[in-house]
Amino acid sequence: MRKTIGVRLTAPLLAAALGPAALLLAPVASAAADPAVANPAVAAAPGMAAAPYEYLGWGSPQKPTDVMKATGVKWFTLAFILSDGGCNPKWDGSRPLTGGSDEAAIKSIRAAGGDVVVSVGGWSGNKLGEKCSSASALAGAYQKVIDAYKLKAFDIDIEDTEFGNATVRQRVVDALKIVKTKNPGLVTYITMGTTPTGPDATGKDLIKRGAAAGLANDGWVVMPFDFGGHTGTMGQASVGALEGLKAAVKSAYGYSDDAAYRHIGVSSMNGKTDQAGETVTTADFRTLLGYAQQHHLARFSFWSVNRDRACGSGTDADACSGVAQSPYEFTKIVVQYQG
């Protein structure tokens, strides 16, 4: 896997380091008790479910408003918020939340009739979940981001060491619950790596911790790529991963099948992934679109808009898909999903 700063990669399987699950947490709550199901005011805005990632700090980012004009997409997931070395959020750990190019991009998206999800985490850099020493401190860091942009949606992309540490996983869950309580109506996603059959032991533990804490998370989202081996097409393997995710969320929360599907999501990767021989095609995206439409998933996204174009000579792999395609061919599939 590439470990370039800012590249969004799935965490490798950590089974050897994990040992037995820390706790077997009993299922809690029911679909009817979940505010995200019971309260119609807590609902994704039109287009929010289809918010592809764009990374404004790397990969020759396109102007978001140009992407909007070319594809009809209204929402973006902007990445990544990291720690500045302490319990303080900054873009890539270095750029300020307000007064810079990132805030200017968000204002331009909103002026054009769109909006943003902001993503915290990713593979590289200092993670807030590790640098903040308590759930309340971490919630405070998250709140700074939410307040800076008056966000309607927030994504925790939990990977690498932040994902692999049970204490940090619990801190993230508890912090997000505080944030949900303080911001009624805020839509939240937790995004993580997966195997072709669903979340690994670490991912399942994270979901169980969320359920045990009473976290009414709107979307448990997996990144079905960098598998290290799979059978069938990447579309079929991704569906297998999502079925495993649905089963894990259903078991932890006591949801019905329908409610469980509505609380899961997918964030794929377009074109050649970080592993040799693994390619996600537009046909695979259409498979995912059909699956999302059939089951009303919480989210259908991908990494990334930066890569949604063919490669030129010497083009960095973070700035193109590595496959023959027309500009924004993957985004144009994703934008068809309306929840």
PDB file of C-alpha atoms in Angstrom, residues 2-221:
ATOM      1  CA  ARG A   2       1.149   3.514  -0.717  1.00  0.00           C
ATOM      2  CA  LYS A   3       1.656   5.635   2.371  1.00  0.00           C
ATOM      3  CA  THR A   4       1.833   9.001   0.668  1.00  0.00           C
ATOM      4  CA  ILE A   5       0.541  11.781   2.891  1.00  0.00           C
ATOM      5  CA  GLY A   6      -3.159  12.202   2.262  1.00  0.00           C
ATOM      6  CA  VAL A   7      -3.773   8.984   0.344  1.00  0.00           C
ATOM      7  CA  ARG A   8      -6.823   7.185   1.679  1.00  0.00           C
ATOM      8  CA  LEU A   9      -6.010   3.517   2.114  1.00  0.00           C
ATOM      9  CA  THR A  10      -7.704   0.693   3.894  1.00  0.00           C
ATOM     10  CA  ALA A  11      -5.979  -0.615   6.986  1.00  0.00           C
ATOM     11  CA  PRO A  12      -4.340  -4.018   6.540  1.00  0.00           C
ATOM     12  CA  LEU A  13      -5.791  -6.962   8.378  1.00  0.00           C
ATOM     13  CA  LEU A  14      -4.507  -6.829  11.915  1.00  0.00           C
ATOM     14  CA  ALA A  15      -5.616 -10.260  13.081  1.00  0.00           C
ATOM     15  CA  ALA A  16      -2.157 -11.314  14.169  1.00  0.00           C
ATOM     16  CA  ALA A  17      -1.893  -8.359  16.483  1.00  0.00           C
ATOM     17  CA  LEU A  18      -5.440  -8.382  17.761  1.00  0.00           C
ATOM     18  CA  GLY A  19      -5.909 -11.746  19.409  1.00  0.00           C
ATOM     19  CA  PRO A  20      -9.407 -12.411  20.782  1.00  0.00           C
ATOM     20  CA  ALA A  21     -11.941  -9.618  20.644  1.00  0.00           C
ATOM     21  CA  ALA A  22     -11.652  -7.460  23.714  1.00  0.00           C
ATOM     22  CA  LEU A  23     -15.300  -7.810  24.618  1.00  0.00           C
ATOM     23  CA  LEU A  24     -18.346  -9.653  23.462  1.00  0.00           C
ATOM     24  CA  LEU A  25     -20.832  -6.854  23.629  1.00  0.00           C
ATOM     25  CA  ALA A  26     -24.505  -7.716  23.690  1.00  0.00           C
ATOM     26  CA  PRO A  27     -26.790  -6.264  21.028  1.00  0.00           C
ATOM     27  CA  VAL A  28     -28.580  -3.178  22.210  1.00  0.00           C
ATOM     28  CA  ALA A  29     -31.470  -1.040  21.027  1.00  0.00           C
ATOM     29  CA  SER A  30     -33.869  -1.726  18.227  1.00  0.00           C
ATOM     30  CA  ALA A  31     -34.543  -0.007  14.935  1.00  0.00           C
ATOM     31  CA  ALA A  32     -37.526   1.747  16.459  1.00  0.00           C
ATOM     32  CA  ALA A  33     -35.372   3.075  19.304  1.00  0.00           C
ATOM     33  CA  ASP A  34     -32.723   4.471  16.977  1.00  0.00           C
ATOM     34  CA  PRO A  35     -33.295   8.233  16.471  1.00  0.00           C
ATOM     35  CA  ALA A  36     -31.952   7.909  12.924  1.00  0.00           C
ATOM     36  CA  VAL A  37     -34.885   5.601  12.149  1.00  0.00           C
ATOM     37  CA  ALA A  38     -37.599   6.933  14.433  1.00  0.00           C
ATOM     38  CA  ASN A  39     -37.079  10.668  13.926  1.00  0.00           C
ATOM     39  CA  PRO A  40     -37.767  11.798  10.349  1.00  0.00           C
ATOM     40  CA  ALA A  41     -36.010  15.100  11.114  1.00  0.00           C
ATOM     41  CA  VAL A  42     -32.724  13.187  11.213  1.00  0.00           C
ATOM     42  CA  ALA A  43     -32.418  12.483   7.522  1.00  0.00           C
ATOM     43  CA  ALA A  44     -29.820  12.992   4.855  1.00  0.00           C
ATOM     44  CA  ALA A  45     -30.339  15.993   2.589  1.00  0.00           C
ATOM     45  CA  PRO A  46     -30.887  15.314  -1.125  1.00  0.00           C
ATOM     46  CA  GLY A  47     -27.600  14.283  -2.705  1.00  0.00           C
ATOM     47  CA  MET A  48     -25.777  13.783   0.612  1.00  0.00           C
ATOM     48  CA  ALA A  49     -25.684  10.000   0.194  1.00  0.00           C
ATOM     49  CA  ALA A  50     -23.658  10.438  -3.008  1.00  0.00           C
ATOM     50  CA  ALA A  51     -20.760  12.603  -1.851  1.00  0.00           C
ATOM     51  CA  PRO A  52     -17.499  11.448  -3.461  1.00  0.00           C
ATOM     52  CA  TYR A  53     -14.225  12.257  -1.748  1.00  0.00           C
ATOM     53  CA  GLU A  54     -12.061  15.056  -3.024  1.00  0.00           C
ATOM     54  CA  TYR A  55      -8.671  15.693  -1.516  1.00  0.00           C
ATOM     55  CA  LEU A  56      -7.794  19.366  -1.882  1.00  0.00           C
ATOM     56  CA  GLY A  57      -4.234  19.026  -0.592  1.00  0.00           C
ATOM     57  CA  TRP A  58      -2.874  16.474  -3.073  1.00  0.00           C
ATOM     58  CA  GLY A  59      -3.433  14.838  -6.443  1.00  0.00           C
ATOM     59  CA  SER A  60      -3.947  17.961  -8.611  1.00  0.00           C
ATOM     60  CA  PRO A  61      -7.478  18.585  -7.318  1.00  0.00           C
ATOM     61  CA  GLN A  62     -10.074  19.863  -9.729  1.00  0.00           C
ATOM     62  CA  LYS A  63     -12.142  22.901  -8.847  1.00  0.00           C
ATOM     63  CA  PRO A  64     -15.210  21.476  -7.100  1.00  0.00           C
ATOM     64  CA  THR A  65     -17.504  23.843  -8.971  1.00  0.00           C
ATOM     65  CA  ASP A  66     -16.135  22.548 -12.281  1.00  0.00           C
ATOM     66  CA  VAL A  67     -16.932  18.993 -11.157  1.00  0.00           C
ATOM     67  CA  MET A  68     -20.440  20.090 -10.204  1.00  0.00           C
ATOM     68  CA  LYS A  69     -21.038  21.590 -13.640  1.00  0.00           C
ATOM     69  CA  ALA A  70     -19.682  18.535 -15.446  1.00  0.00           C
ATOM     70  CA  THR A  71     -21.490  15.845 -13.444  1.00  0.00           C
ATOM     71  CA  GLY A  72     -24.445  17.297 -11.557  1.00  0.00           C
ATOM     72  CA  VAL A  73     -22.943  16.191  -8.229  1.00  0.00           C
ATOM     73  CA  LYS A  74     -23.982  18.463  -5.349  1.00  0.00           C
ATOM     74  CA  TRP A  75     -22.106  17.050  -2.365  1.00  0.00           C
ATOM     75  CA  PHE A  76     -18.430  16.338  -1.752  1.00  0.00           C
ATOM     76  CA  THR A  77     -16.634  14.611   1.092  1.00  0.00           C
ATOM     77  CA  LEU A  78     -13.571  16.757   1.714  1.00  0.00           C
ATOM     78  CA  ALA A  79     -10.502  15.067   3.207  1.00  0.00           C
ATOM     79  CA  PHE A  80      -8.721  15.075   5.611  1.00  0.00           C
ATOM     80  CA  ILE A  81      -8.811  16.708   9.022  1.00  0.00           C
ATOM     81  CA  LEU A  82      -5.846  15.621  11.170  1.00  0.00           C
ATOM     82  CA  SER A  83      -4.148  16.580  14.412  1.00  0.00           C
ATOM     83  CA  ASP A  84      -1.695  19.477  14.384  1.00  0.00           C
ATOM     84  CA  GLY A  85       0.414  17.437  16.811  1.00  0.00           C
ATOM     85  CA  GLY A  86      -1.976  17.951  19.707  1.00  0.00           C
ATOM     86  CA  CYS A  87      -5.724  17.760  20.192  1.00  0.00           C
ATOM     87  CA  ASN A  88      -6.425  20.442  17.618  1.00  0.00           C
ATOM     88  CA  PRO A  89      -7.918  19.891  14.147  1.00  0.00           C
ATOM     89  CA  LYS A  90      -6.369  21.239  10.966  1.00  0.00           C
ATOM     90  CA  TRP A  91      -6.526  20.273   7.306  1.00  0.00           C
ATOM     91  CA  ASP A  92      -3.718  17.758   6.809  1.00  0.00           C
ATOM     92  CA  GLY A  93      -2.643  18.722  10.309  1.00  0.00           C
ATOM     93  CA  SER A  94      -1.280  22.028   9.016  1.00  0.00           C
ATOM     94  CA  ARG A  95      -3.814  24.248   7.226  1.00  0.00           C
ATOM     95  CA  PRO A  96      -6.237  26.295   9.365  1.00  0.00           C
ATOM     96  CA  LEU A  97      -9.947  25.504   9.395  1.00  0.00           C
ATOM     97  CA  THR A  98     -10.913  29.037   8.458  1.00  0.00           C
ATOM     98  CA  GLY A  99      -9.393  31.818   6.406  1.00  0.00           C
ATOM     99  CA  GLY A 100      -7.647  29.600   3.868  1.00  0.00           C
ATOM    100  CA  SER A 101      -8.183  27.783   0.589  1.00  0.00           C
ATOM    101  CA  ASP A 102     -10.228  24.990   2.152  1.00  0.00           C
ATOM    102  CA  GLU A 103     -12.859  27.322   3.550  1.00  0.00           C
ATOM    103  CA  ALA A 104     -12.895  29.172   0.225  1.00  0.00           C
ATOM    104  CA  ALA A 105     -13.598  25.891  -1.597  1.00  0.00           C
ATOM    105  CA  ILE A 106     -16.476  25.082   0.764  1.00  0.00           C
ATOM    106  CA  LYS A 107     -17.976  28.532   0.237  1.00  0.00           C
ATOM    107  CA  SER A 108     -17.734  28.097  -3.551  1.00  0.00           C
ATOM    108  CA  ILE A 109     -19.499  24.711  -3.371  1.00  0.00           C
ATOM    109  CA  ARG A 110     -22.308  26.166  -1.278  1.00  0.00           C
ATOM    110  CA  ALA A 111     -22.630  29.221  -3.512  1.00  0.00           C
ATOM    111  CA  ALA A 112     -23.171  26.808  -6.423  1.00  0.00           C
ATOM    112  CA  GLY A 113     -25.990  25.035  -4.563  1.00  0.00           C
ATOM    113  CA  GLY A 114     -23.998  22.189  -3.039  1.00  0.00           C
ATOM    114  CA  ASP A 115     -22.617  21.236   0.347  1.00  0.00           C
ATOM    115  CA  VAL A 116     -19.916  19.146   2.011  1.00  0.00           C
ATOM    116  CA  VAL A 117     -19.254  16.288   4.363  1.00  0.00           C
ATOM    117  CA  VAL A 118     -15.936  16.784   6.150  1.00  0.00           C
ATOM    118  CA  SER A 119     -13.815  13.685   6.773  1.00  0.00           C
ATOM    119  CA  VAL A 120     -11.518  13.223   9.753  1.00  0.00           C
ATOM    120  CA  GLY A 121      -8.702  10.681   9.657  1.00  0.00           C
ATOM    121  CA  GLY A 122      -7.457   8.669   6.681  1.00  0.00           C
ATOM    122  CA  TRP A 123      -4.350   6.501   6.522  1.00  0.00           C
ATOM    123  CA  SER A 124      -1.492   8.943   6.987  1.00  0.00           C
ATOM    124  CA  GLY A 125      -0.610  11.596   9.512  1.00  0.00           C
ATOM    125  CA  ASN A 126      -1.420  12.287  13.155  1.00  0.00           C
ATOM    126  CA  LYS A 127      -4.912  11.154  14.145  1.00  0.00           C
ATOM    127  CA  LEU A 128      -7.094  13.168  16.497  1.00  0.00           C
ATOM    128  CA  GLY A 129      -8.376   9.958  18.062  1.00  0.00           C
ATOM    129  CA  GLU A 130      -4.860   9.208  19.271  1.00  0.00           C
ATOM    130  CA  LYS A 131      -3.696  12.736  20.108  1.00  0.00           C
ATOM    131  CA  CYS A 132      -6.775  13.674  22.148  1.00  0.00           C
ATOM    132  CA  SER A 133      -6.500  12.006  25.548  1.00  0.00           C
ATOM    133  CA  SER A 134     -10.194  11.641  26.360  1.00  0.00           C
ATOM    134  CA  ALA A 135     -13.548  11.276  24.647  1.00  0.00           C
ATOM    135  CA  SER A 136     -14.608  14.738  25.793  1.00  0.00           C
ATOM    136  CA  ALA A 137     -11.431  16.302  24.408  1.00  0.00           C
ATOM    137  CA  LEU A 138     -11.859  14.451  21.108  1.00  0.00           C
ATOM    138  CA  ALA A 139     -15.493  15.536  20.918  1.00  0.00           C
ATOM    139  CA  GLY A 140     -14.305  19.100  21.424  1.00  0.00           C
ATOM    140  CA  ALA A 141     -11.909  18.768  18.487  1.00  0.00           C
ATOM    141  CA  TYR A 142     -14.673  17.343  16.301  1.00  0.00           C
ATOM    142  CA  GLN A 143     -16.954  20.176  17.405  1.00  0.00           C
ATOM    143  CA  LYS A 144     -14.450  22.788  16.232  1.00  0.00           C
ATOM    144  CA  VAL A 145     -14.724  21.362  12.710  1.00  0.00           C
ATOM    145  CA  ILE A 146     -18.515  21.167  12.839  1.00  0.00           C
ATOM    146  CA  ASP A 147     -18.799  24.735  14.098  1.00  0.00           C
ATOM    147  CA  ALA A 148     -16.295  26.116  11.580  1.00  0.00           C
ATOM    148  CA  TYR A 149     -18.545  25.112   8.673  1.00  0.00           C
ATOM    149  CA  LYS A 150     -21.951  24.569  10.309  1.00  0.00           C
ATOM    150  CA  LEU A 151     -21.827  21.014   9.009  1.00  0.00           C
ATOM    151  CA  LYS A 152     -24.838  18.824   8.312  1.00  0.00           C
ATOM    152  CA  ALA A 153     -22.689  15.683   7.952  1.00  0.00           C
ATOM    153  CA  PHE A 154     -19.437  14.375   9.391  1.00  0.00           C
ATOM    154  CA  ASP A 155     -17.260  11.375   8.461  1.00  0.00           C
ATOM    155  CA  ILE A 156     -14.763   9.533  10.650  1.00  0.00           C
ATOM    156  CA  ASP A 157     -12.403   7.635   8.340  1.00  0.00           C
ATOM    157  CA  ILE A 158     -10.777   5.382  10.923  1.00  0.00           C
ATOM    158  CA  GLU A 159      -7.671   3.602   9.673  1.00  0.00           C
ATOM    159  CA  ASP A 160      -4.205   2.291  10.580  1.00  0.00           C
ATOM    160  CA  THR A 161      -3.165   2.778  14.221  1.00  0.00           C
ATOM    161  CA  GLU A 162      -6.351   4.651  15.148  1.00  0.00           C
ATOM    162  CA  PHE A 163      -8.377   1.652  13.958  1.00  0.00           C
ATOM    163  CA  GLY A 164      -6.132  -0.976  15.508  1.00  0.00           C
ATOM    164  CA  ASN A 165      -6.130   0.357  19.087  1.00  0.00           C
ATOM    165  CA  ALA A 166      -9.134  -0.753  21.160  1.00  0.00           C
ATOM    166  CA  THR A 167      -8.814   2.182  23.572  1.00  0.00           C
ATOM    167  CA  VAL A 168      -8.847   4.635  20.674  1.00  0.00           C
ATOM    168  CA  ARG A 169     -11.799   2.891  19.015  1.00  0.00           C
ATOM    169  CA  GLN A 170     -13.790   3.324  22.217  1.00  0.00           C
ATOM    170  CA  ARG A 171     -12.706   6.971  22.470  1.00  0.00           C
ATOM    171  CA  VAL A 172     -13.911   7.655  18.925  1.00  0.00           C
ATOM    172  CA  VAL A 173     -17.277   5.997  19.612  1.00  0.00           C
ATOM    173  CA  ASP A 174     -17.771   7.909  22.865  1.00  0.00           C
ATOM    174  CA  ALA A 175     -16.709  11.208  21.311  1.00  0.00           C
ATOM    175  CA  LEU A 176     -19.051  10.765  18.388  1.00  0.00           C
ATOM    176  CA  LYS A 177     -21.930  10.043  20.766  1.00  0.00           C
ATOM    177  CA  ILE A 178     -21.223  13.331  22.570  1.00  0.00           C
ATOM    178  CA  VAL A 179     -21.181  15.132  19.220  1.00  0.00           C
ATOM    179  CA  LYS A 180     -24.471  13.534  18.140  1.00  0.00           C
ATOM    180  CA  THR A 181     -26.089  14.663  21.412  1.00  0.00           C
ATOM    181  CA  LYS A 182     -24.857  18.233  21.022  1.00  0.00           C
ATOM    182  CA  ASN A 183     -25.769  18.486  17.319  1.00  0.00           C
ATOM    183  CA  PRO A 184     -29.284  17.096  16.744  1.00  0.00           C
ATOM    184  CA  GLY A 185     -29.798  16.177  13.120  1.00  0.00           C
ATOM    185  CA  LEU A 186     -26.087  15.848  12.305  1.00  0.00           C
ATOM    186  CA  VAL A 187     -25.570  12.874   9.967  1.00  0.00           C
ATOM    187  CA  THR A 188     -22.516  10.794  10.895  1.00  0.00           C
ATOM    188  CA  TYR A 189     -20.565   8.112   9.071  1.00  0.00           C
ATOM    189  CA  ILE A 190     -17.821   5.823  10.338  1.00  0.00           C
ATOM    190  CA  THR A 191     -15.698   4.544   7.449  1.00  0.00           C
ATOM    191  CA  MET A 192     -13.262   1.619   7.701  1.00  0.00           C
ATOM    192  CA  GLY A 193     -11.514  -1.117   5.769  1.00  0.00           C
ATOM    193  CA  THR A 194     -13.009  -4.536   5.104  1.00  0.00           C
ATOM    194  CA  THR A 195     -12.391  -8.061   3.881  1.00  0.00           C
ATOM    195  CA  PRO A 196     -14.381  -9.527   0.957  1.00  0.00           C
ATOM    196  CA  THR A 197     -16.726 -11.115   3.517  1.00  0.00           C
ATOM    197  CA  GLY A 198     -17.245  -8.040   5.662  1.00  0.00           C
ATOM    198  CA  PRO A 199     -15.470  -6.258   8.520  1.00  0.00           C
ATOM    199  CA  ASP A 200     -12.611  -8.132  10.197  1.00  0.00           C
ATOM    200  CA  ALA A 201     -12.501  -8.724  13.965  1.00  0.00           C
ATOM    201  CA  THR A 202     -11.440  -5.120  14.562  1.00  0.00           C
ATOM    202  CA  GLY A 203     -14.267  -3.707  12.483  1.00  0.00           C
ATOM    203  CA  LYS A 204     -16.850  -5.920  14.161  1.00  0.00           C
ATOM    204  CA  ASP A 205     -15.536  -4.847  17.552  1.00  0.00           C
ATOM    205  CA  LEU A 206     -15.913  -1.202  16.559  1.00  0.00           C
ATOM    206  CA  ILE A 207     -19.535  -1.752  15.533  1.00  0.00           C
ATOM    207  CA  LYS A 208     -20.274  -3.639  18.768  1.00  0.00           C
ATOM    208  CA  ARG A 209     -18.762  -0.817  20.791  1.00  0.00           C
ATOM    209  CA  GLY A 210     -20.978   1.650  18.952  1.00  0.00           C
ATOM    210  CA  ALA A 211     -24.076  -0.385  19.705  1.00  0.00           C
ATOM    211  CA  ALA A 212     -23.125  -0.906  23.367  1.00  0.00           C
ATOM    212  CA  ALA A 213     -22.610   2.842  23.765  1.00  0.00           C
ATOM    213  CA  GLY A 214     -25.991   3.612  22.231  1.00  0.00           C
ATOM    214  CA  LEU A 215     -24.376   5.481  19.340  1.00  0.00           C
ATOM    215  CA  ALA A 216     -27.066   6.163  16.743  1.00  0.00           C
ATOM    216  CA  ASN A 217     -24.588   6.266  13.866  1.00  0.00           C
ATOM    217  CA  ASP A 218     -26.258   6.947  10.524  1.00  0.00           C
ATOM    218  CA  GLY A 219     -23.871   4.954   8.349  1.00  0.00           C
ATOM    219  CA  TRP A 220     -21.301   2.236   8.999  1.00  0.00           C
ATOM    220  CA  VAL A 221     -19.288   2.393   5.792  1.00  0.00           C
TER     221      VAL A 221
END
